[in-house]
């Protein structure tokens, strides 16, 4: 209107974002997407909104990105956020991918997102009871310089996860809500509370709960890390994200053993 001369503040509710390549449907037609892998694919390959001027499309594993997109859709992991400032692209993808239970890797010179948890290859839903495939066996015969580092007690402290997400109401302002998740054991009722803010992109409680369960399980079951050296031919066919088994008798791996 001609009567408006100044806006001190202006808000708009966007129902659809910038159109990006469709990695799921065929034939593929550019669309607005809430799936993080499709958004990442555009950020890596598009010359206008991403790094396409310096990253060739052949440097992105489109097949794995498609699997990751189907995984997110099947498990209701949606990314309804805004990239409003310049960011370090690798750090951004790594951090946000982790919160969608995805691993960001560079395999054979190609960028890739892939589910970090077991899933059904047909439905792409997470499958907690699925048997994992062991891609490599490492023993004292094919490794050297084995080092075992146990996490500190502070890093192993169980907690209650307070996960903040955003509840949307069409054409209105959003409201932040939270879910508190703890281990299913009364001994953990008094655990300290740690807050994880996903409100920048998470808009459904199911995503928040699944993320909370994942980080609680990680804290409970991961108690040490190992590093070792091996020859190249022993890792033939093994890539980042694969499961391996390590067995050694030359160095104890229990913190309370002595001698």
Tab-separated table of C-alpha atoms in Angstrom:
chain	number	residue	atom	x	y	z
A	1	UNK	CA	0.000	0.000	0.000
A	2	UNK	CA	1.183	3.556	-0.649
A	3	UNK	CA	0.403	4.549	2.945
A	4	UNK	CA	3.178	2.296	4.297
A	5	UNK	CA	6.415	4.223	4.593
A	6	UNK	CA	8.327	2.179	7.139
A	7	UNK	CA	8.487	-1.337	8.534
A	8	UNK	CA	10.292	-1.800	11.828
A	9	UNK	CA	9.730	-5.559	11.648
A	10	UNK	CA	8.287	-7.905	9.084
A	11	UNK	CA	7.550	-11.626	9.401
A	12	UNK	CA	6.541	-14.167	6.799
A	13	UNK	CA	5.636	-17.856	7.011
A	14	UNK	CA	7.370	-19.834	4.257
A	15	UNK	CA	5.713	-23.125	3.409
A	16	UNK	CA	8.262	-24.140	0.774
A	17	UNK	CA	11.965	-23.469	0.393
A	18	UNK	CA	14.285	-23.201	-2.578
A	19	UNK	CA	13.826	-25.978	-5.115
A	20	UNK	CA	16.550	-28.634	-5.015
A	21	UNK	CA	17.182	-31.883	-6.945
A	22	UNK	CA	14.895	-34.823	-6.117
A	23	UNK	CA	17.026	-37.838	-5.088
A	24	UNK	CA	14.128	-40.233	-4.456
A	25	UNK	CA	11.521	-40.123	-7.223
A	26	UNK	CA	11.943	-40.952	-10.881
A	27	UNK	CA	11.772	-39.049	-13.131
A	28	UNK	CA	13.478	-36.498	-10.921
A	29	UNK	CA	12.034	-32.979	-10.901
A	30	UNK	CA	13.441	-30.190	-8.753
A	31	UNK	CA	11.296	-29.614	-5.672
A	32	UNK	CA	11.240	-27.894	-2.290
A	33	UNK	CA	12.505	-30.436	0.230
A	34	UNK	CA	12.654	-31.043	3.974
A	35	UNK	CA	15.098	-33.934	3.584
A	36	UNK	CA	18.612	-32.991	4.698
A	37	UNK	CA	20.486	-35.184	2.145
A	38	UNK	CA	18.668	-33.477	-0.744
A	39	UNK	CA	19.459	-30.056	0.722
A	40	UNK	CA	23.118	-31.047	1.166
A	41	UNK	CA	23.317	-32.336	-2.410
A	42	UNK	CA	22.155	-28.913	-3.626
A	43	UNK	CA	24.579	-27.074	-1.334
A	44	UNK	CA	27.450	-29.155	-2.713
A	45	UNK	CA	26.573	-29.055	-6.409
A	46	UNK	CA	24.521	-25.922	-7.132
A	47	UNK	CA	26.576	-23.003	-8.439
A	48	UNK	CA	24.061	-20.366	-7.305
A	49	UNK	CA	23.179	-21.382	-3.739
A	50	UNK	CA	26.067	-23.712	-2.956
A	51	UNK	CA	29.625	-24.696	-3.760
A	52	UNK	CA	28.942	-26.008	-7.256
A	53	UNK	CA	31.457	-23.614	-8.781
A	54	UNK	CA	34.302	-25.401	-6.987
A	55	UNK	CA	32.827	-28.880	-6.434
A	56	UNK	CA	32.001	-31.022	-9.437
A	57	UNK	CA	28.771	-33.066	-9.286
A	58	UNK	CA	30.862	-36.196	-9.887
A	59	UNK	CA	32.523	-35.531	-6.515
A	60	UNK	CA	29.251	-36.305	-4.715
A	61	UNK	CA	27.982	-39.870	-4.279
A	62	UNK	CA	24.419	-39.421	-5.514
A	63	UNK	CA	23.446	-43.059	-4.793
A	64	UNK	CA	24.371	-42.849	-1.104
A	65	UNK	CA	22.702	-39.450	-0.865
A	66	UNK	CA	19.517	-41.029	-2.237
A	67	UNK	CA	19.689	-43.837	0.348
A	68	UNK	CA	20.183	-41.259	3.112
A	69	UNK	CA	17.179	-39.262	1.841
A	70	UNK	CA	14.955	-42.363	1.892
A	71	UNK	CA	16.240	-43.159	5.402
A	72	UNK	CA	15.304	-39.675	6.630
A	73	UNK	CA	11.859	-39.838	5.046
A	74	UNK	CA	11.125	-43.306	6.464
A	75	UNK	CA	12.131	-42.291	10.000
A	76	UNK	CA	10.551	-38.804	9.965
A	77	UNK	CA	13.870	-36.971	10.172
A	78	UNK	CA	13.007	-33.670	8.528
A	79	UNK	CA	15.179	-30.559	8.264
A	80	UNK	CA	12.995	-27.449	8.293
A	81	UNK	CA	15.649	-24.832	8.859
A	82	UNK	CA	17.200	-21.745	7.333
A	83	UNK	CA	20.772	-21.232	6.152
A	84	UNK	CA	20.906	-17.471	6.663
A	85	UNK	CA	24.640	-16.874	7.111
A	86	UNK	CA	27.846	-18.078	5.517
A	87	UNK	CA	28.960	-21.340	7.095
A	88	UNK	CA	31.855	-23.771	6.796
A	89	UNK	CA	30.118	-26.294	4.571
A	90	UNK	CA	31.905	-29.406	5.830
A	91	UNK	CA	31.379	-28.534	9.486
A	92	UNK	CA	27.739	-27.660	8.823
A	93	UNK	CA	27.012	-30.954	7.036
A	94	UNK	CA	28.870	-33.014	9.664
A	95	UNK	CA	27.061	-31.443	12.626
A	96	UNK	CA	23.574	-31.349	11.117
A	97	UNK	CA	23.964	-34.826	9.592
A	98	UNK	CA	24.840	-36.291	12.986
A	99	UNK	CA	21.598	-34.886	14.394
A	100	UNK	CA	19.730	-36.751	11.644
A	101	UNK	CA	21.708	-39.941	12.468
A	102	UNK	CA	23.776	-39.647	9.285
A	103	UNK	CA	27.541	-39.983	8.790
A	104	UNK	CA	29.283	-37.437	6.557
A	105	UNK	CA	32.174	-39.157	4.795
A	106	UNK	CA	34.549	-38.680	1.886
A	107	UNK	CA	35.053	-42.041	0.187
A	108	UNK	CA	37.129	-42.333	-2.965
A	109	UNK	CA	37.145	-38.551	-3.251
A	110	UNK	CA	33.337	-38.374	-3.162
A	111	UNK	CA	31.269	-36.595	-0.513
A	112	UNK	CA	28.560	-38.765	0.953
A	113	UNK	CA	25.874	-38.954	3.641
A	114	UNK	CA	24.890	-42.404	4.871
A	115	UNK	CA	22.858	-43.718	7.842
A	116	UNK	CA	25.041	-44.253	10.914
A	117	UNK	CA	22.699	-46.917	12.356
A	118	UNK	CA	21.466	-50.276	10.967
A	119	UNK	CA	18.350	-50.002	8.800
A	120	UNK	CA	16.068	-52.150	6.658
A	121	UNK	CA	17.191	-52.024	3.010
A	122	UNK	CA	13.579	-52.310	1.810
A	123	UNK	CA	11.707	-49.877	4.052
A	124	UNK	CA	14.758	-47.784	5.122
A	125	UNK	CA	13.444	-47.737	8.695
A	126	UNK	CA	15.888	-48.072	11.575
A	127	UNK	CA	16.216	-51.691	12.674
A	128	UNK	CA	17.672	-52.065	16.155
A	129	UNK	CA	17.761	-55.874	16.096
A	130	UNK	CA	19.420	-56.187	12.694
A	131	UNK	CA	22.612	-58.231	12.618
A	132	UNK	CA	25.477	-56.093	11.386
A	133	UNK	CA	27.864	-57.348	8.709
A	134	UNK	CA	31.476	-57.524	9.917
A	135	UNK	CA	33.651	-56.363	7.012
A	136	UNK	CA	37.058	-57.066	8.572
A	137	UNK	CA	38.776	-59.074	11.300
A	138	UNK	CA	41.915	-57.697	12.949
A	139	UNK	CA	44.096	-59.700	15.330
A	140	UNK	CA	47.634	-59.577	16.670
A	141	UNK	CA	48.743	-61.109	13.353
A	142	UNK	CA	47.770	-58.166	11.154
A	143	UNK	CA	47.901	-55.109	13.437
A	144	UNK	CA	50.579	-53.248	15.371
A	145	UNK	CA	50.799	-50.281	17.728
A	146	UNK	CA	47.413	-51.050	19.274
A	147	UNK	CA	46.361	-48.289	21.634
A	148	UNK	CA	43.307	-48.435	23.898
A	149	UNK	CA	42.034	-45.205	25.455
A	150	UNK	CA	39.230	-45.362	28.004
A	151	UNK	CA	36.875	-42.434	28.300
A	152	UNK	CA	37.038	-40.399	31.495
A	153	UNK	CA	34.318	-40.899	34.132
A	154	UNK	CA	32.903	-37.481	33.201
A	155	UNK	CA	32.490	-38.586	29.588
A	156	UNK	CA	30.739	-41.762	30.722
A	157	UNK	CA	28.294	-40.065	33.088
A	158	UNK	CA	24.743	-41.002	32.102
A	159	UNK	CA	22.261	-38.163	31.850
A	160	UNK	CA	18.718	-37.200	31.025
A	161	UNK	CA	18.468	-35.640	27.573
A	162	UNK	CA	16.339	-32.526	27.218
A	163	UNK	CA	15.800	-32.204	23.462
A	164	UNK	CA	14.251	-28.940	22.261
A	165	UNK	CA	12.270	-28.939	19.017
A	166	UNK	CA	9.978	-26.482	17.237
A	167	UNK	CA	6.213	-26.897	17.001
A	168	UNK	CA	4.778	-25.206	13.926
A	169	UNK	CA	1.341	-23.661	13.475
A	170	UNK	CA	0.553	-22.633	9.921
A	171	UNK	CA	0.831	-18.873	9.321
A	172	UNK	CA	1.640	-18.244	12.987
A	173	UNK	CA	4.760	-17.994	15.094
A	174	UNK	CA	6.350	-21.303	16.154
A	175	UNK	CA	6.625	-22.446	19.749
A	176	UNK	CA	9.619	-24.269	21.213
A	177	UNK	CA	8.830	-27.446	23.106
A	178	UNK	CA	11.009	-30.138	24.628
A	179	UNK	CA	11.111	-33.840	25.366
A	180	UNK	CA	13.057	-35.265	28.303
A	181	UNK	CA	14.377	-38.788	27.693
A	182	UNK	CA	16.235	-40.962	30.180
A	183	UNK	CA	17.391	-44.567	30.378
A	184	UNK	CA	14.652	-47.017	31.338
A	185	UNK	CA	15.924	-47.690	34.852
A	186	UNK	CA	14.889	-46.062	38.132
A	187	UNK	CA	18.547	-45.749	39.121
A	188	UNK	CA	18.841	-43.053	36.428
A	189	UNK	CA	16.020	-40.849	37.733
A	190	UNK	CA	18.495	-38.485	39.416
A	191	UNK	CA	20.880	-38.227	36.448
A	192	UNK	CA	21.893	-34.667	35.508
A	193	UNK	CA	19.997	-32.930	32.721
A	194	UNK	CA	21.757	-32.058	29.467
A	195	UNK	CA	20.034	-29.892	26.859
A	196	UNK	CA	20.249	-30.373	23.085
A	197	UNK	CA	18.672	-27.597	21.033
A	198	UNK	CA	17.333	-28.859	17.681
A	199	UNK	CA	14.743	-26.092	17.362
A	200	UNK	CA	16.590	-24.574	14.412
A	201	UNK	CA	15.380	-27.371	12.124
A	202	UNK	CA	13.500	-30.120	14.035
A	203	UNK	CA	9.718	-29.754	13.828
A	204	UNK	CA	8.423	-33.072	15.125
A	205	UNK	CA	8.661	-34.772	18.492
A	206	UNK	CA	9.428	-38.213	17.006
A	207	UNK	CA	12.723	-36.945	15.620
A	208	UNK	CA	13.593	-35.354	18.965
A	209	UNK	CA	12.868	-38.574	20.879
A	210	UNK	CA	14.872	-40.796	18.519
A	211	UNK	CA	17.845	-38.436	18.683
A	212	UNK	CA	17.630	-38.429	22.487
A	213	UNK	CA	17.609	-42.230	22.609
A	214	UNK	CA	20.607	-42.386	20.279
A	215	UNK	CA	22.820	-40.074	22.317
A	216	UNK	CA	21.807	-41.814	25.571
A	217	UNK	CA	22.749	-45.198	24.112
A	218	UNK	CA	26.038	-43.816	22.825
A	219	UNK	CA	26.923	-42.491	26.280
A	220	UNK	CA	25.955	-45.772	27.961
A	221	UNK	CA	27.670	-48.280	25.688
A	222	UNK	CA	30.744	-46.497	24.294
A	223	UNK	CA	33.444	-46.664	26.963
A	224	UNK	CA	36.732	-46.734	25.041
A	225	UNK	CA	38.355	-46.049	21.689
A	226	UNK	CA	41.141	-47.921	19.928
A	227	UNK	CA	43.700	-47.054	17.285
A	228	UNK	CA	46.073	-49.380	15.471
A	229	UNK	CA	48.135	-49.696	12.308
A	230	UNK	CA	47.709	-52.323	9.615
A	231	UNK	CA	48.839	-52.989	6.052
A	232	UNK	CA	46.771	-51.667	3.109
A	233	UNK	CA	45.792	-55.090	1.781
A	234	UNK	CA	44.101	-55.951	5.086
A	235	UNK	CA	41.544	-53.158	4.628
A	236	UNK	CA	40.689	-53.940	1.030
A	237	UNK	CA	36.933	-53.431	0.629
A	238	UNK	CA	36.515	-51.697	4.002
A	239	UNK	CA	35.244	-48.129	3.959
A	240	UNK	CA	34.259	-45.530	6.583
A	241	UNK	CA	31.104	-46.566	8.420
A	242	UNK	CA	31.708	-50.332	8.071
A	243	UNK	CA	31.847	-52.599	11.106
A	244	UNK	CA	35.075	-54.411	11.999
A	245	UNK	CA	36.073	-56.767	14.810
A	246	UNK	CA	39.333	-56.489	16.746
A	247	UNK	CA	40.738	-59.264	18.961
A	248	UNK	CA	44.008	-58.976	20.824
A	249	UNK	CA	45.709	-60.747	23.700
A	250	UNK	CA	48.863	-58.640	23.769
A	251	UNK	CA	47.327	-55.710	25.612
A	252	UNK	CA	44.643	-55.743	28.288
A	253	UNK	CA	41.473	-53.830	27.485
A	254	UNK	CA	39.879	-53.626	30.931
A	255	UNK	CA	40.706	-50.565	32.991
A	256	UNK	CA	40.714	-52.461	36.304
A	257	UNK	CA	43.240	-55.085	35.233
A	258	UNK	CA	46.786	-54.589	36.440
A	259	UNK	CA	50.179	-55.881	35.363
